[in-house]
Amino acid sequence: MAEEKIQDTDAAFFEKLVAYRNSGLNYFAAHTNIEILDIGIGWATGRIVVQEHHGNPIGSIHGGCLFSLADSVGGAAAVSRKKAATTVSSSINYVNAAMLGKVTELRARATELKAGKSTCVYRVDITDQEDRLIATATNTYFYLKGELKLSGAD
């Protein structure tokens, strides 16, 4: 079977993918308030509207919250090529503090560094509502066998 060529104009697929990533089937993302905003070939954007439960005891947004946002948005970008994917490795650098009460929204943008036959690599930059860089991550994903299924997004 020939691989399906994805077009930048394949809006229906990307709309369905965004809906699927934001559905109740994405349990952890829903629990942490991660929202995917947009997806295209090799990229994705998302956000978290910051709430008190995203904080840690010192009053900043928990590093795990930032890491989860980076992995979720990177994963959304990885599946933009119509292949199911899972995280193989990830590293993150926390560049600036994100303090509760000052940061109201975290935004993430994943951009493709490599899309190979079995793995893909994405850089994910996380900024606050003032576009100040908070963290940057590099994530590697492995393409799973079989086609990407978007059940529940209809």
PDB file of N, CA, C and O in Angstrom, residues 64-121:
ATOM      1  N   GLY A  64       6.999  19.456  36.199  1.00  0.00           N
ATOM      2  CA  GLY A  64       6.274  18.352  35.571  1.00  0.00           C
ATOM      3  C   GLY A  64       5.125  18.834  34.707  1.00  0.00           C
ATOM      4  O   GLY A  64       4.791  18.209  33.699  1.00  0.00           O
ATOM      5  N   CYS A  65       4.544  19.944  35.076  1.00  0.00           N
ATOM      6  CA  CYS A  65       3.477  20.549  34.279  1.00  0.00           C
ATOM      7  C   CYS A  65       4.043  21.021  32.933  1.00  0.00           C
ATOM      8  O   CYS A  65       3.458  20.770  31.880  1.00  0.00           O
ATOM      9  N   LEU A  66       5.199  21.686  32.986  1.00  0.00           N
ATOM     10  CA  LEU A  66       5.862  22.145  31.768  1.00  0.00           C
ATOM     11  C   LEU A  66       6.271  20.963  30.897  1.00  0.00           C
ATOM     12  O   LEU A  66       6.092  20.967  29.675  1.00  0.00           O
ATOM     13  N   PHE A  67       6.825  19.926  31.533  1.00  0.00           N
ATOM     14  CA  PHE A  67       7.254  18.738  30.812  1.00  0.00           C
ATOM     15  C   PHE A  67       6.058  18.065  30.133  1.00  0.00           C
ATOM     16  O   PHE A  67       6.141  17.646  28.976  1.00  0.00           O
ATOM     17  N   SER A  68       4.954  17.963  30.848  1.00  0.00           N
ATOM     18  CA  SER A  68       3.751  17.337  30.281  1.00  0.00           C
ATOM     19  C   SER A  68       3.230  18.119  29.085  1.00  0.00           C
ATOM     20  O   SER A  68       2.811  17.529  28.084  1.00  0.00           O
ATOM     21  N   LEU A  69       3.260  19.441  29.177  1.00  0.00           N
ATOM     22  CA  LEU A  69       2.831  20.271  28.048  1.00  0.00           C
ATOM     23  C   LEU A  69       3.734  20.029  26.845  1.00  0.00           C
ATOM     24  O   LEU A  69       3.248  19.840  25.723  1.00  0.00           O
ATOM     25  N   ALA A  70       5.045  19.990  27.066  1.00  0.00           N
ATOM     26  CA  ALA A  70       5.990  19.762  25.966  1.00  0.00           C
ATOM     27  C   ALA A  70       5.771  18.396  25.321  1.00  0.00           C
ATOM     28  O   ALA A  70       5.770  18.270  24.092  1.00  0.00           O
ATOM     29  N   ASP A  71       5.563  17.364  26.127  1.00  0.00           N
ATOM     30  CA  ASP A  71       5.363  16.027  25.581  1.00  0.00           C
ATOM     31  C   ASP A  71       4.036  15.917  24.836  1.00  0.00           C
ATOM     32  O   ASP A  71       3.962  15.308  23.770  1.00  0.00           O
ATOM     33  N   SER A  72       2.998  16.521  25.365  1.00  0.00           N
ATOM     34  CA  SER A  72       1.681  16.449  24.722  1.00  0.00           C
ATOM     35  C   SER A  72       1.656  17.183  23.395  1.00  0.00           C
ATOM     36  O   SER A  72       1.122  16.677  22.399  1.00  0.00           O
ATOM     37  N   VAL A  73       2.227  18.380  23.353  1.00  0.00           N
ATOM     38  CA  VAL A  73       2.227  19.155  22.106  1.00  0.00           C
ATOM     39  C   VAL A  73       3.198  18.529  21.101  1.00  0.00           C
ATOM     40  O   VAL A  73       2.895  18.440  19.910  1.00  0.00           O
ATOM     41  N   GLY A  74       4.336  18.049  21.581  1.00  0.00           N
ATOM     42  CA  GLY A  74       5.255  17.342  20.686  1.00  0.00           C
ATOM     43  C   GLY A  74       4.628  16.088  20.109  1.00  0.00           C
ATOM     44  O   GLY A  74       4.764  15.796  18.920  1.00  0.00           O
ATOM     45  N   GLY A  75       3.904  15.353  20.933  1.00  0.00           N
ATOM     46  CA  GLY A  75       3.216  14.151  20.460  1.00  0.00           C
ATOM     47  C   GLY A  75       2.138  14.461  19.438  1.00  0.00           C
ATOM     48  O   GLY A  75       1.948  13.718  18.470  1.00  0.00           O
ATOM     49  N   ALA A  76       1.443  15.577  19.639  1.00  0.00           N
ATOM     50  CA  ALA A  76       0.423  15.989  18.660  1.00  0.00           C
ATOM     51  C   ALA A  76       1.075  16.292  17.316  1.00  0.00           C
ATOM     52  O   ALA A  76       0.540  15.937  16.259  1.00  0.00           O
ATOM     53  N   ALA A  77       2.244  16.931  17.353  1.00  0.00           N
ATOM     54  CA  ALA A  77       2.961  17.212  16.104  1.00  0.00           C
ATOM     55  C   ALA A  77       3.449  15.919  15.461  1.00  0.00           C
ATOM     56  O   ALA A  77       3.382  15.760  14.234  1.00  0.00           O
ATOM     57  N   ALA A  78       3.930  14.985  16.274  1.00  0.00           N
ATOM     58  CA  ALA A  78       4.455  13.725  15.739  1.00  0.00           C
ATOM     59  C   ALA A  78       3.385  12.948  14.976  1.00  0.00           C
ATOM     60  O   ALA A  78       3.673  12.355  13.937  1.00  0.00           O
ATOM     61  N   VAL A  79       2.157  12.955  15.462  1.00  0.00           N
ATOM     62  CA  VAL A  79       1.096  12.192  14.783  1.00  0.00           C
ATOM     63  C   VAL A  79       0.490  12.960  13.608  1.00  0.00           C
ATOM     64  O   VAL A  79      -0.393  12.442  12.930  1.00  0.00           O
ATOM     65  N   SER A  80       0.983  14.155  13.341  1.00  0.00           N
ATOM     66  CA  SER A  80       0.480  14.935  12.201  1.00  0.00           C
ATOM     67  C   SER A  80       0.768  14.245  10.875  1.00  0.00           C
ATOM     68  O   SER A  80       0.164  14.570   9.859  1.00  0.00           O
ATOM     69  N   ARG A  81       1.678  13.290  10.891  1.00  0.00           N
ATOM     70  CA  ARG A  81       2.015  12.560   9.672  1.00  0.00           C
ATOM     71  C   ARG A  81       1.190  11.289   9.512  1.00  0.00           C
ATOM     72  O   ARG A  81       1.540  10.375   8.764  1.00  0.00           O
ATOM     73  N   LYS A  82       0.072  11.235  10.234  1.00  0.00           N
ATOM     74  CA  LYS A  82      -0.898  10.135  10.165  1.00  0.00           C
ATOM     75  C   LYS A  82      -0.325   8.796  10.613  1.00  0.00           C
ATOM     76  O   LYS A  82      -0.735   7.741  10.151  1.00  0.00           O
ATOM     77  N   LYS A  83       0.636   8.846  11.545  1.00  0.00           N
ATOM     78  CA  LYS A  83       1.209   7.645  12.126  1.00  0.00           C
ATOM     79  C   LYS A  83       1.099   7.773  13.636  1.00  0.00           C
ATOM     80  O   LYS A  83       1.402   8.824  14.194  1.00  0.00           O
ATOM     81  N   ALA A  84       0.668   6.703  14.292  1.00  0.00           N
ATOM     82  CA  ALA A  84       0.657   6.693  15.751  1.00  0.00           C
ATOM     83  C   ALA A  84       2.097   6.725  16.245  1.00  0.00           C
ATOM     84  O   ALA A  84       2.987   6.150  15.617  1.00  0.00           O
ATOM     85  N   ALA A  85       2.329   7.418  17.346  1.00  0.00           N
ATOM     86  CA  ALA A  85       3.695   7.561  17.853  1.00  0.00           C
ATOM     87  C   ALA A  85       3.692   7.527  19.376  1.00  0.00           C
ATOM     88  O   ALA A  85       2.698   7.882  20.016  1.00  0.00           O
ATOM     89  N   THR A  86       4.819   7.120  19.947  1.00  0.00           N
ATOM     90  CA  THR A  86       5.006   7.120  21.384  1.00  0.00           C
ATOM     91  C   THR A  86       6.362   7.735  21.708  1.00  0.00           C
ATOM     92  O   THR A  86       7.295   7.643  20.908  1.00  0.00           O
ATOM     93  N   THR A  87       6.469   8.340  22.867  1.00  0.00           N
ATOM     94  CA  THR A  87       7.708   9.000  23.263  1.00  0.00           C
ATOM     95  C   THR A  87       8.794   7.976  23.564  1.00  0.00           C
ATOM     96  O   THR A  87       8.562   7.013  24.294  1.00  0.00           O
ATOM     97  N   VAL A  88       9.982   8.205  23.019  1.00  0.00           N
ATOM     98  CA  VAL A  88      11.148   7.375  23.277  1.00  0.00           C
ATOM     99  C   VAL A  88      12.057   8.067  24.286  1.00  0.00           C
ATOM    100  O   VAL A  88      12.526   7.460  25.233  1.00  0.00           O
ATOM    101  N   SER A  89      12.293   9.351  24.070  1.00  0.00           N
ATOM    102  CA  SER A  89      13.127  10.106  25.001  1.00  0.00           C
ATOM    103  C   SER A  89      12.765  11.583  24.908  1.00  0.00           C
ATOM    104  O   SER A  89      12.200  12.039  23.915  1.00  0.00           O
ATOM    105  N   SER A  90      13.108  12.287  25.978  1.00  0.00           N
ATOM    106  CA  SER A  90      12.813  13.712  26.030  1.00  0.00           C
ATOM    107  C   SER A  90      13.764  14.379  26.993  1.00  0.00           C
ATOM    108  O   SER A  90      14.123  13.803  28.023  1.00  0.00           O
ATOM    109  N   SER A  91      14.174  15.575  26.651  1.00  0.00           N
ATOM    110  CA  SER A  91      14.969  16.374  27.583  1.00  0.00           C
ATOM    111  C   SER A  91      14.408  17.792  27.569  1.00  0.00           C
ATOM    112  O   SER A  91      13.884  18.253  26.548  1.00  0.00           O
ATOM    113  N   ILE A  92      14.499  18.447  28.702  1.00  0.00           N
ATOM    114  CA  ILE A  92      13.931  19.781  28.817  1.00  0.00           C
ATOM    115  C   ILE A  92      14.902  20.682  29.565  1.00  0.00           C
ATOM    116  O   ILE A  92      15.600  20.223  30.475  1.00  0.00           O
ATOM    117  N   ASN A  93      14.954  21.910  29.142  1.00  0.00           N
ATOM    118  CA  ASN A  93      15.721  22.937  29.842  1.00  0.00           C
ATOM    119  C   ASN A  93      14.743  24.006  30.294  1.00  0.00           C
ATOM    120  O   ASN A  93      14.008  24.574  29.475  1.00  0.00           O
ATOM    121  N   TYR A  94      14.757  24.265  31.593  1.00  0.00           N
ATOM    122  CA  TYR A  94      13.916  25.301  32.179  1.00  0.00           C
ATOM    123  C   TYR A  94      14.722  26.595  32.144  1.00  0.00           C
ATOM    124  O   TYR A  94      15.737  26.721  32.825  1.00  0.00           O
ATOM    125  N   VAL A  95      14.285  27.542  31.326  1.00  0.00           N
ATOM    126  CA  VAL A  95      15.061  28.737  31.032  1.00  0.00           C
ATOM    127  C   VAL A  95      14.730  29.888  31.975  1.00  0.00           C
ATOM    128  O   VAL A  95      15.628  30.601  32.427  1.00  0.00           O
ATOM    129  N   ASN A  96      13.467  30.102  32.250  1.00  0.00           N
ATOM    130  CA  ASN A  96      13.012  31.168  33.142  1.00  0.00           C
ATOM    131  C   ASN A  96      11.951  30.635  34.081  1.00  0.00           C
ATOM    132  O   ASN A  96      11.181  29.739  33.716  1.00  0.00           O
ATOM    133  N   ALA A  97      11.886  31.214  35.270  1.00  0.00           N
ATOM    134  CA  ALA A  97      10.859  30.820  36.230  1.00  0.00           C
ATOM    135  C   ALA A  97       9.484  31.249  35.734  1.00  0.00           C
ATOM    136  O   ALA A  97       9.338  32.291  35.091  1.00  0.00           O
ATOM    137  N   ALA A  98       8.505  30.445  36.028  1.00  0.00           N
ATOM    138  CA  ALA A  98       7.110  30.755  35.716  1.00  0.00           C
ATOM    139  C   ALA A  98       6.360  30.760  37.044  1.00  0.00           C
ATOM    140  O   ALA A  98       6.035  29.710  37.580  1.00  0.00           O
ATOM    141  N   MET A  99       6.117  31.927  37.579  1.00  0.00           N
ATOM    142  CA  MET A  99       5.550  32.062  38.912  1.00  0.00           C
ATOM    143  C   MET A  99       4.023  32.143  38.858  1.00  0.00           C
ATOM    144  O   MET A  99       3.462  32.845  38.000  1.00  0.00           O
ATOM    145  N   LEU A 100       3.385  31.421  39.779  1.00  0.00           N
ATOM    146  CA  LEU A 100       1.927  31.516  39.915  1.00  0.00           C
ATOM    147  C   LEU A 100       1.571  32.963  40.226  1.00  0.00           C
ATOM    148  O   LEU A 100       2.285  33.640  40.959  1.00  0.00           O
ATOM    149  N   GLY A 101       0.487  33.435  39.671  1.00  0.00           N
ATOM    150  CA  GLY A 101       0.066  34.812  39.880  1.00  0.00           C
ATOM    151  C   GLY A 101       0.611  35.765  38.828  1.00  0.00           C
ATOM    152  O   GLY A 101      -0.002  36.782  38.541  1.00  0.00           O
ATOM    153  N   LYS A 102       1.753  35.434  38.255  1.00  0.00           N
ATOM    154  CA  LYS A 102       2.331  36.256  37.180  1.00  0.00           C
ATOM    155  C   LYS A 102       2.100  35.616  35.821  1.00  0.00           C
ATOM    156  O   LYS A 102       1.810  36.294  34.852  1.00  0.00           O
ATOM    157  N   VAL A 103       2.260  34.297  35.756  1.00  0.00           N
ATOM    158  CA  VAL A 103       2.043  33.575  34.507  1.00  0.00           C
ATOM    159  C   VAL A 103       0.612  33.048  34.517  1.00  0.00           C
ATOM    160  O   VAL A 103       0.227  32.292  35.405  1.00  0.00           O
ATOM    161  N   THR A 104      -0.162  33.459  33.536  1.00  0.00           N
ATOM    162  CA  THR A 104      -1.562  33.053  33.451  1.00  0.00           C
ATOM    163  C   THR A 104      -1.801  31.997  32.376  1.00  0.00           C
ATOM    164  O   THR A 104      -2.816  31.312  32.395  1.00  0.00           O
ATOM    165  N   GLU A 105      -0.866  31.902  31.439  1.00  0.00           N
ATOM    166  CA  GLU A 105      -1.011  30.934  30.356  1.00  0.00           C
ATOM    167  C   GLU A 105       0.365  30.486  29.890  1.00  0.00           C
ATOM    168  O   GLU A 105       1.286  31.300  29.773  1.00  0.00           O
ATOM    169  N   LEU A 106       0.493  29.207  29.634  1.00  0.00           N
ATOM    170  CA  LEU A 106       1.692  28.634  29.035  1.00  0.00           C
ATOM    171  C   LEU A 106       1.332  28.189  27.628  1.00  0.00           C
ATOM    172  O   LEU A 106       0.327  27.495  27.429  1.00  0.00           O
ATOM    173  N   ARG A 107       2.125  28.591  26.666  1.00  0.00           N
ATOM    174  CA  ARG A 107       1.901  28.217  25.271  1.00  0.00           C
ATOM    175  C   ARG A 107       3.073  27.390  24.788  1.00  0.00           C
ATOM    176  O   ARG A 107       4.224  27.689  25.109  1.00  0.00           O
ATOM    177  N   ALA A 108       2.794  26.382  23.986  1.00  0.00           N
ATOM    178  CA  ALA A 108       3.855  25.520  23.456  1.00  0.00           C
ATOM    179  C   ALA A 108       3.724  25.433  21.948  1.00  0.00           C
ATOM    180  O   ALA A 108       2.618  25.372  21.407  1.00  0.00           O
ATOM    181  N   ARG A 109       4.870  25.422  21.290  1.00  0.00           N
ATOM    182  CA  ARG A 109       4.920  25.209  19.842  1.00  0.00           C
ATOM    183  C   ARG A 109       5.973  24.149  19.559  1.00  0.00           C
ATOM    184  O   ARG A 109       7.132  24.302  19.924  1.00  0.00           O
ATOM    185  N   ALA A 110       5.539  23.071  18.919  1.00  0.00           N
ATOM    186  CA  ALA A 110       6.432  21.989  18.513  1.00  0.00           C
ATOM    187  C   ALA A 110       6.773  22.162  17.044  1.00  0.00           C
ATOM    188  O   ALA A 110       5.878  22.381  16.225  1.00  0.00           O
ATOM    189  N   THR A 111       8.058  22.066  16.734  1.00  0.00           N
ATOM    190  CA  THR A 111       8.506  22.125  15.340  1.00  0.00           C
ATOM    191  C   THR A 111       9.374  20.909  15.053  1.00  0.00           C
ATOM    192  O   THR A 111      10.173  20.482  15.886  1.00  0.00           O
ATOM    193  N   GLU A 112       9.188  20.384  13.884  1.00  0.00           N
ATOM    194  CA  GLU A 112       9.861  19.153  13.479  1.00  0.00           C
ATOM    195  C   GLU A 112      11.329  19.413  13.166  1.00  0.00           C
ATOM    196  O   GLU A 112      11.665  20.321  12.410  1.00  0.00           O
ATOM    197  N   LEU A 113      12.198  18.591  13.747  1.00  0.00           N
ATOM    198  CA  LEU A 113      13.621  18.620  13.416  1.00  0.00           C
ATOM    199  C   LEU A 113      13.966  17.498  12.447  1.00  0.00           C
ATOM    200  O   LEU A 113      14.845  17.638  11.611  1.00  0.00           O
ATOM    201  N   LYS A 114      13.247  16.361  12.580  1.00  0.00           N
ATOM    202  CA  LYS A 114      13.483  15.207  11.706  1.00  0.00           C
ATOM    203  C   LYS A 114      12.255  14.318  11.712  1.00  0.00           C
ATOM    204  O   LYS A 114      11.672  14.069  12.760  1.00  0.00           O
ATOM    205  N   ALA A 115      11.890  13.851  10.540  1.00  0.00           N
ATOM    206  CA  ALA A 115      10.839  12.836  10.415  1.00  0.00           C
ATOM    207  C   ALA A 115      11.420  11.691   9.596  1.00  0.00           C
ATOM    208  O   ALA A 115      11.538  11.785   8.382  1.00  0.00           O
ATOM    209  N   GLY A 116      11.841  10.646  10.279  1.00  0.00           N
ATOM    210  CA  GLY A 116      12.424   9.495   9.610  1.00  0.00           C
ATOM    211  C   GLY A 116      11.402   8.397   9.394  1.00  0.00           C
ATOM    212  O   GLY A 116      10.199   8.596   9.566  1.00  0.00           O
ATOM    213  N   LYS A 117      11.888   7.218   9.046  1.00  0.00           N
ATOM    214  CA  LYS A 117      10.997   6.088   8.799  1.00  0.00           C
ATOM    215  C   LYS A 117      10.403   5.533  10.084  1.00  0.00           C
ATOM    216  O   LYS A 117       9.249   5.125  10.109  1.00  0.00           O
ATOM    217  N   SER A 118      11.199   5.508  11.154  1.00  0.00           N
ATOM    218  CA  SER A 118      10.698   4.912  12.395  1.00  0.00           C
ATOM    219  C   SER A 118      10.694   5.874  13.579  1.00  0.00           C
ATOM    220  O   SER A 118      10.018   5.612  14.569  1.00  0.00           O
ATOM    221  N   THR A 119      11.435   6.969  13.491  1.00  0.00           N
ATOM    222  CA  THR A 119      11.448   7.946  14.579  1.00  0.00           C
ATOM    223  C   THR A 119      11.334   9.359  14.029  1.00  0.00           C
ATOM    224  O   THR A 119      11.598   9.617  12.848  1.00  0.00           O
ATOM    225  N   CYS A 120      10.942  10.250  14.913  1.00  0.00           N
ATOM    226  CA  CYS A 120      10.878  11.666  14.572  1.00  0.00           C
ATOM    227  C   CYS A 120      11.325  12.467  15.791  1.00  0.00           C
ATOM    228  O   CYS A 120      11.203  12.000  16.922  1.00  0.00           O
ATOM    229  N   VAL A 121      11.849  13.660  15.539  1.00  0.00           N
ATOM    230  CA  VAL A 121      12.379  14.501  16.607  1.00  0.00           C
ATOM    231  C   VAL A 121      11.752  15.891  16.496  1.00  0.00           C
ATOM    232  O   VAL A 121      11.668  16.453  15.399  1.00  0.00           O
TER     233      VAL A 121
END
